[in-house]
mmCIF file with all atom_site columns, C-alpha atoms in Angstrom:
data_model
loop_
_atom_site.group_PDB
_atom_site.id
_atom_site.type_symbol
_atom_site.label_atom_id
_atom_site.label_alt_id
_atom_site.label_comp_id
_atom_site.label_asym_id
_atom_site.label_entity_id
_atom_site.label_seq_id
_atom_site.pdbx_PDB_ins_code
_atom_site.Cartn_x
_atom_site.Cartn_y
_atom_site.Cartn_z
_atom_site.occupancy
_atom_site.B_iso_or_equiv
_atom_site.pdbx_formal_charge
_atom_site.auth_seq_id
_atom_site.auth_comp_id
_atom_site.auth_asym_id
_atom_site.auth_atom_id
_atom_site.pdbx_PDB_model_num
ATOM 1   C CA . MET R 1 1   ? -81.998 93.929 98.825 1.00 0.00 ? 689 MET R CA 1
ATOM 2   C CA . LYS R 1 2   ? -83.417 92.970 95.418 1.00 0.00 ? 690 LYS R CA 1
ATOM 3   C CA . ARG R 1 3   ? -80.167 93.958 93.758 1.00 0.00 ? 691 ARG R CA 1
ATOM 4   C CA . HIS R 1 4   ? -78.217 91.520 95.971 1.00 0.00 ? 692 HIS R CA 1
ATOM 5   C CA . LEU R 1 5   ? -80.657 88.683 95.258 1.00 0.00 ? 693 LEU R CA 1
ATOM 6   C CA . LEU R 1 6   ? -80.239 89.194 91.503 1.00 0.00 ? 694 LEU R CA 1
ATOM 7   C CA . CYS R 1 7   ? -76.450 88.851 91.821 1.00 0.00 ? 695 CYS R CA 1
ATOM 8   C CA . LEU R 1 8   ? -76.626 85.456 93.558 1.00 0.00 ? 696 LEU R CA 1
ATOM 9   C CA . PRO R 1 9   ? -77.501 83.404 90.426 1.00 0.00 ? 697 PRO R CA 1
ATOM 10  C CA . LEU R 1 10  ? -74.746 85.144 88.477 1.00 0.00 ? 698 LEU R CA 1
ATOM 11  C CA . LEU R 1 11  ? -72.238 84.477 91.257 1.00 0.00 ? 699 LEU R CA 1
ATOM 12  C CA . ALA R 1 12  ? -73.290 80.810 91.433 1.00 0.00 ? 700 ALA R CA 1
ATOM 13  C CA . MET R 1 13  ? -72.744 80.394 87.662 1.00 0.00 ? 701 MET R CA 1
ATOM 14  C CA . LEU R 1 14  ? -69.275 81.941 87.877 1.00 0.00 ? 702 LEU R CA 1
ATOM 15  C CA . LEU R 1 15  ? -68.295 79.636 90.728 1.00 0.00 ? 703 LEU R CA 1
ATOM 16  C CA . LEU R 1 16  ? -69.385 76.603 88.697 1.00 0.00 ? 704 LEU R CA 1
ATOM 17  C CA . LEU R 1 17  ? -67.230 77.682 85.757 1.00 0.00 ? 705 LEU R CA 1
ATOM 18  C CA . LEU R 1 18  ? -64.051 78.421 87.712 1.00 0.00 ? 706 LEU R CA 1
ATOM 19  C CA . PRO R 1 19  ? -62.994 74.856 88.608 1.00 0.00 ? 707 PRO R CA 1
ATOM 20  C CA . SER R 1 20  ? -63.037 73.803 84.958 1.00 0.00 ? 708 SER R CA 1
ATOM 21  C CA . CYS R 1 21  ? -60.487 76.489 84.091 1.00 0.00 ? 709 CYS R CA 1
ATOM 22  C CA . GLY R 1 22  ? -57.797 74.625 86.010 1.00 0.00 ? 710 GLY R CA 1
ATOM 23  C CA . ASP R 1 23  ? -58.264 71.467 83.923 1.00 0.00 ? 711 ASP R CA 1
ATOM 24  C CA . ILE R 1 24  ? -57.044 73.056 80.678 1.00 0.00 ? 712 ILE R CA 1
ATOM 25  C CA . ASN R 1 25  ? -53.511 71.669 81.059 1.00 0.00 ? 713 ASN R CA 1
ATOM 26  C CA . TYR R 1 26  ? -54.407 68.463 82.901 1.00 0.00 ? 714 TYR R CA 1
ATOM 27  C CA . TRP R 1 27  ? -52.378 65.533 81.558 1.00 0.00 ? 715 TRP R CA 1
ATOM 28  C CA . ASP R 1 28  ? -51.846 62.397 83.602 1.00 0.00 ? 716 ASP R CA 1
ATOM 29  C CA . PRO R 1 29  ? -51.027 59.344 81.450 1.00 0.00 ? 717 PRO R CA 1
ATOM 30  C CA . GLU R 1 30  ? -50.694 55.850 82.884 1.00 0.00 ? 718 GLU R CA 1
ATOM 31  C CA . PRO R 1 31  ? -48.332 52.975 82.063 1.00 0.00 ? 719 PRO R CA 1
ATOM 32  C CA . PRO R 1 32  ? -49.232 50.904 79.015 1.00 0.00 ? 720 PRO R CA 1
ATOM 33  C CA . GLY R 1 33  ? -51.453 47.880 79.479 1.00 0.00 ? 721 GLY R CA 1
ATOM 34  C CA . GLY R 1 34  ? -49.573 44.776 80.569 1.00 0.00 ? 722 GLY R CA 1
ATOM 35  C CA . TRP R 1 35  ? -46.733 46.724 82.184 1.00 0.00 ? 723 TRP R CA 1
ATOM 36  C CA . ASN R 1 36  ? -46.959 45.488 85.758 1.00 0.00 ? 724 ASN R CA 1
ATOM 37  C CA . ASP R 1 37  ? -43.651 45.908 87.581 1.00 0.00 ? 725 ASP R CA 1
ATOM 38  C CA . THR R 1 38  ? -42.731 49.385 86.387 1.00 0.00 ? 726 THR R CA 1
ATOM 39  C CA . PHE R 1 39  ? -40.060 51.588 87.938 1.00 0.00 ? 727 PHE R CA 1
ATOM 40  C CA . TYR R 1 40  ? -38.223 54.850 87.288 1.00 0.00 ? 728 TYR R CA 1
ATOM 41  C CA . ASP R 1 41  ? -34.585 54.197 86.464 1.00 0.00 ? 729 ASP R CA 1
ATOM 42  C CA . GLN R 1 42  ? -32.572 56.843 88.343 1.00 0.00 ? 730 GLN R CA 1
ATOM 43  C CA . ASN R 1 43  ? -29.769 56.464 85.784 1.00 0.00 ? 731 ASN R CA 1
ATOM 44  C CA . LEU R 1 44  ? -32.043 58.219 83.266 1.00 0.00 ? 732 LEU R CA 1
ATOM 45  C CA . THR R 1 45  ? -32.544 61.288 85.458 1.00 0.00 ? 733 THR R CA 1
ATOM 46  C CA . GLY R 1 46  ? -31.321 64.468 83.790 1.00 0.00 ? 734 GLY R CA 1
ATOM 47  C CA . CYS R 1 47  ? -30.963 65.922 80.317 1.00 0.00 ? 735 CYS R CA 1
ATOM 48  C CA . TRP R 1 48  ? -30.070 63.793 77.273 1.00 0.00 ? 736 TRP R CA 1
ATOM 49  C CA . GLN R 1 49  ? -29.159 65.193 73.830 1.00 0.00 ? 737 GLN R CA 1
ATOM 50  C CA . LEU R 1 50  ? -29.687 63.154 70.667 1.00 0.00 ? 738 LEU R CA 1
ATOM 51  C CA . TYR R 1 51  ? -26.223 62.539 69.246 1.00 0.00 ? 739 TYR R CA 1
ATOM 52  C CA . GLN R 1 52  ? -26.551 59.778 66.620 1.00 0.00 ? 740 GLN R CA 1
ATOM 53  C CA . VAL R 1 53  ? -29.337 58.109 64.663 1.00 0.00 ? 741 VAL R CA 1
ATOM 54  C CA . ASN R 1 54  ? -28.406 54.747 63.155 1.00 0.00 ? 742 ASN R CA 1
ATOM 55  C CA . SER R 1 55  ? -24.674 55.632 63.247 1.00 0.00 ? 743 SER R CA 1
ATOM 56  C CA . ASP R 1 56  ? -25.220 59.047 61.591 1.00 0.00 ? 744 ASP R CA 1
ATOM 57  C CA . TYR R 1 57  ? -24.376 62.142 63.596 1.00 0.00 ? 745 TYR R CA 1
ATOM 58  C CA . VAL R 1 58  ? -27.306 64.481 64.206 1.00 0.00 ? 746 VAL R CA 1
ATOM 59  C CA . ARG R 1 59  ? -27.169 67.979 62.688 1.00 0.00 ? 747 ARG R CA 1
ATOM 60  C CA . GLY R 1 60  ? -27.941 71.004 64.867 1.00 0.00 ? 748 GLY R CA 1
ATOM 61  C CA . ASP R 1 61  ? -31.403 71.535 63.372 1.00 0.00 ? 749 ASP R CA 1
ATOM 62  C CA . GLU R 1 62  ? -32.325 67.874 63.970 1.00 0.00 ? 750 GLU R CA 1
ATOM 63  C CA . VAL R 1 63  ? -31.165 67.624 67.562 1.00 0.00 ? 751 VAL R CA 1
ATOM 64  C CA . ASN R 1 64  ? -33.631 66.959 70.339 1.00 0.00 ? 752 ASN R CA 1
ATOM 65  C CA . TYR R 1 65  ? -33.382 66.664 74.096 1.00 0.00 ? 753 TYR R CA 1
ATOM 66  C CA . MET R 1 66  ? -35.195 64.546 76.624 1.00 0.00 ? 754 MET R CA 1
ATOM 67  C CA . TYR R 1 67  ? -35.292 65.618 80.231 1.00 0.00 ? 755 TYR R CA 1
ATOM 68  C CA . PHE R 1 68  ? -36.269 62.878 82.692 1.00 0.00 ? 756 PHE R CA 1
ATOM 69  C CA . ASN R 1 69  ? -37.075 64.192 86.171 1.00 0.00 ? 757 ASN R CA 1
ATOM 70  C CA . GLY R 1 70  ? -36.591 60.843 87.929 1.00 0.00 ? 758 GLY R CA 1
ATOM 71  C CA . ASP R 1 71  ? -40.236 60.501 88.893 1.00 0.00 ? 759 ASP R CA 1
ATOM 72  C CA . GLY R 1 72  ? -41.877 59.387 85.653 1.00 0.00 ? 760 GLY R CA 1
ATOM 73  C CA . ARG R 1 73  ? -42.327 62.806 84.073 1.00 0.00 ? 761 ARG R CA 1
ATOM 74  C CA . GLY R 1 74  ? -40.176 65.076 81.980 1.00 0.00 ? 762 GLY R CA 1
ATOM 75  C CA . THR R 1 75  ? -39.964 67.298 78.932 1.00 0.00 ? 763 THR R CA 1
ATOM 76  C CA . TYR R 1 76  ? -39.173 66.680 75.278 1.00 0.00 ? 764 TYR R CA 1
ATOM 77  C CA . PHE R 1 77  ? -37.381 69.544 73.482 1.00 0.00 ? 765 PHE R CA 1
ATOM 78  C CA . TYR R 1 78  ? -37.218 69.448 69.674 1.00 0.00 ? 766 TYR R CA 1
ATOM 79  C CA . TYR R 1 79  ? -37.190 71.494 66.480 1.00 0.00 ? 767 TYR R CA 1
ATOM 80  C CA . ASP R 1 80  ? -40.275 71.681 64.267 1.00 0.00 ? 768 ASP R CA 1
ATOM 81  C CA . HIS R 1 81  ? -39.621 73.449 60.934 1.00 0.00 ? 769 HIS R CA 1
ATOM 82  C CA . GLY R 1 82  ? -36.805 75.423 62.559 1.00 0.00 ? 770 GLY R CA 1
ATOM 83  C CA . TYR R 1 83  ? -38.796 76.437 65.648 1.00 0.00 ? 771 TYR R CA 1
ATOM 84  C CA . GLN R 1 84  ? -37.896 75.246 69.131 1.00 0.00 ? 772 GLN R CA 1
ATOM 85  C CA . GLU R 1 85  ? -40.784 73.304 70.655 1.00 0.00 ? 773 GLU R CA 1
ATOM 86  C CA . THR R 1 86  ? -41.412 71.556 73.965 1.00 0.00 ? 774 THR R CA 1
ATOM 87  C CA . GLU R 1 87  ? -43.939 69.062 75.221 1.00 0.00 ? 775 GLU R CA 1
ATOM 88  C CA . ARG R 1 88  ? -44.387 67.046 78.344 1.00 0.00 ? 776 ARG R CA 1
ATOM 89  C CA . LEU R 1 89  ? -43.519 63.384 78.466 1.00 0.00 ? 777 LEU R CA 1
ATOM 90  C CA . ALA R 1 90  ? -44.236 60.534 80.836 1.00 0.00 ? 778 ALA R CA 1
ATOM 91  C CA . TYR R 1 91  ? -42.136 57.399 81.105 1.00 0.00 ? 779 TYR R CA 1
ATOM 92  C CA . TRP R 1 92  ? -42.014 53.993 82.749 1.00 0.00 ? 780 TRP R CA 1
ATOM 93  C CA . CYS R 1 93  ? -39.285 51.380 82.792 1.00 0.00 ? 781 CYS R CA 1
ATOM 94  C CA . GLN R 1 94  ? -39.499 47.634 83.183 1.00 0.00 ? 782 GLN R CA 1
ATOM 95  C CA . ARG R 1 95  ? -37.262 44.608 82.925 1.00 0.00 ? 783 ARG R CA 1
ATOM 96  C CA . SER R 1 96  ? -37.236 42.934 79.516 1.00 0.00 ? 784 SER R CA 1
ATOM 97  C CA . VAL R 1 97  ? -36.626 39.298 78.657 1.00 0.00 ? 785 VAL R CA 1
ATOM 98  C CA . SER R 1 98  ? -36.221 39.947 74.936 1.00 0.00 ? 786 SER R CA 1
ATOM 99  C CA . GLY R 1 99  ? -34.381 42.420 72.794 1.00 0.00 ? 787 GLY R CA 1
ATOM 100 C CA . THR R 1 100 ? -30.898 43.859 72.964 1.00 0.00 ? 788 THR R CA 1
ATOM 101 C CA . SER R 1 101 ? -30.969 44.780 76.631 1.00 0.00 ? 789 SER R CA 1
ATOM 102 C CA . SER R 1 102 ? -32.560 43.718 79.883 1.00 0.00 ? 790 SER R CA 1
ATOM 103 C CA . LEU R 1 103 ? -34.410 47.055 80.185 1.00 0.00 ? 791 LEU R CA 1
ATOM 104 C CA . GLN R 1 104 ? -37.135 48.732 78.217 1.00 0.00 ? 792 GLN R CA 1
ATOM 105 C CA . ILE R 1 105 ? -38.813 52.098 78.471 1.00 0.00 ? 793 ILE R CA 1
ATOM 106 C CA . ASN R 1 106 ? -42.190 53.376 77.391 1.00 0.00 ? 794 ASN R CA 1
ATOM 107 C CA . ILE R 1 107 ? -42.299 57.088 76.646 1.00 0.00 ? 795 ILE R CA 1
ATOM 108 C CA . GLN R 1 108 ? -45.636 58.820 76.194 1.00 0.00 ? 796 GLN R CA 1
ATOM 109 C CA . TYR R 1 109 ? -45.448 62.234 74.568 1.00 0.00 ? 797 TYR R CA 1
ATOM 110 C CA . GLU R 1 110 ? -48.054 64.891 75.271 1.00 0.00 ? 798 GLU R CA 1
ATOM 111 C CA . TYR R 1 111 ? -48.812 65.421 71.560 1.00 0.00 ? 799 TYR R CA 1
ATOM 112 C CA . GLY R 1 112 ? -47.326 62.321 69.927 1.00 0.00 ? 800 GLY R CA 1
ATOM 113 C CA . ASN R 1 113 ? -47.611 58.576 69.902 1.00 0.00 ? 801 ASN R CA 1
ATOM 114 C CA . PRO R 1 114 ? -46.117 56.497 72.715 1.00 0.00 ? 802 PRO R CA 1
ATOM 115 C CA . SER R 1 115 ? -42.873 54.627 72.039 1.00 0.00 ? 803 SER R CA 1
ATOM 116 C CA . THR R 1 116 ? -41.503 51.494 73.629 1.00 0.00 ? 804 THR R CA 1
ATOM 117 C CA . MET R 1 117 ? -37.838 50.660 73.196 1.00 0.00 ? 805 MET R CA 1
ATOM 118 C CA . ASN R 1 118 ? -34.927 48.778 74.707 1.00 0.00 ? 806 ASN R CA 1
ATOM 119 C CA . TYR R 1 119 ? -32.303 50.939 76.358 1.00 0.00 ? 807 TYR R CA 1
ATOM 120 C CA . TRP R 1 120 ? -28.886 50.611 77.925 1.00 0.00 ? 808 TRP R CA 1
ATOM 121 C CA . PHE R 1 121 ? -25.881 52.706 78.950 1.00 0.00 ? 809 PHE R CA 1
ATOM 122 C CA . SER R 1 122 ? -22.384 52.243 77.521 1.00 0.00 ? 810 SER R CA 1
ATOM 123 C CA . ASP R 1 123 ? -20.927 54.559 80.156 1.00 0.00 ? 811 ASP R CA 1
ATOM 124 C CA . SER R 1 124 ? -22.265 57.138 82.594 1.00 0.00 ? 812 SER R CA 1
ATOM 125 C CA . ASP R 1 125 ? -22.989 59.706 79.880 1.00 0.00 ? 813 ASP R CA 1
ATOM 126 C CA . THR R 1 126 ? -24.132 57.641 76.872 1.00 0.00 ? 814 THR R CA 1
ATOM 127 C CA . LEU R 1 127 ? -27.675 56.310 76.569 1.00 0.00 ? 815 LEU R CA 1
ATOM 128 C CA . TRP R 1 128 ? -28.656 53.937 73.771 1.00 0.00 ? 816 TRP R CA 1
ATOM 129 C CA . MET R 1 129 ? -32.282 53.390 72.707 1.00 0.00 ? 817 MET R CA 1
ATOM 130 C CA . GLN R 1 130 ? -33.274 50.773 70.169 1.00 0.00 ? 818 GLN R CA 1
ATOM 131 C CA . TRP R 1 131 ? -36.526 49.514 68.671 1.00 0.00 ? 819 TRP R CA 1
ATOM 132 C CA . ARG R 1 132 ? -37.840 47.948 65.484 1.00 0.00 ? 820 ARG R CA 1
ATOM 133 C CA . ASN R 1 133 ? -40.323 49.608 63.144 1.00 0.00 ? 821 ASN R CA 1
ATOM 134 C CA . SER R 1 134 ? -41.338 49.178 59.491 1.00 0.00 ? 822 SER R CA 1
ATOM 135 C CA . TYR R 1 135 ? -37.913 50.539 58.402 1.00 0.00 ? 823 TYR R CA 1
ATOM 136 C CA . GLY R 1 136 ? -36.005 47.986 60.479 1.00 0.00 ? 824 GLY R CA 1
ATOM 137 C CA . VAL R 1 137 ? -33.976 48.390 63.661 1.00 0.00 ? 825 VAL R CA 1
ATOM 138 C CA . GLN R 1 138 ? -33.624 51.993 64.836 1.00 0.00 ? 826 GLN R CA 1
ATOM 139 C CA . THR R 1 139 ? -30.782 52.942 67.179 1.00 0.00 ? 827 THR R CA 1
ATOM 140 C CA . TYR R 1 140 ? -30.580 56.358 68.824 1.00 0.00 ? 828 TYR R CA 1
ATOM 141 C CA . VAL R 1 141 ? -27.596 57.436 70.901 1.00 0.00 ? 829 VAL R CA 1
ATOM 142 C CA . TYR R 1 142 ? -28.018 60.209 73.479 1.00 0.00 ? 830 TYR R CA 1
ATOM 143 C CA . LYS R 1 143 ? -25.290 62.034 75.412 1.00 0.00 ? 831 LYS R CA 1
ATOM 144 C CA . TYR R 1 144 ? -25.799 63.392 78.918 1.00 0.00 ? 832 TYR R CA 1
ATOM 145 C CA . ARG R 1 145 ? -25.836 67.196 79.150 1.00 0.00 ? 833 ARG R CA 1
ATOM 146 C CA . SER R 1 146 ? -25.988 69.433 82.183 1.00 0.00 ? 834 SER R CA 1
ATOM 147 C CA . ARG R 1 147 ? -28.962 71.326 80.711 1.00 0.00 ? 835 ARG R CA 1
ATOM 148 C CA . VAL R 1 148 ? -30.930 72.079 77.558 1.00 0.00 ? 836 VAL R CA 1
ATOM 149 C CA . PRO R 1 149 ? -29.199 75.025 75.851 1.00 0.00 ? 837 PRO R CA 1
ATOM 150 C CA . TRP R 1 150 ? -32.451 76.832 75.004 1.00 0.00 ? 838 TRP R CA 1
#
């Protein structure tokens, strides 16, 4: 009987530690402040490959992919020093009254800084994203793909 009573405190400590193990990969970002009427644009759903940056075609070792799942979450696939990497992303869309389009998107990367940009489609398989930073206007062109090749 004494042996069983000695095990109870140990068992209680283990049970307290177990729930925290599930929180290791917890990541649940929220829309940026001031973004009130957000939505998930179903036209973004799927896999998009970076094709051009400021009118320059993207080389194979500079290509990246964004997968939007249609429900505000997705995955960013990219190369880092020649290695294929992935990280989760979250996104929200809203109507815009300024900029080059009537839509803007905020993308929050799991390990990077959030980005807000205008976006539009020139046809069903070409996505344009544009924003201004300290280097001027940046324009990225993505092409729709059926899947990420890696």
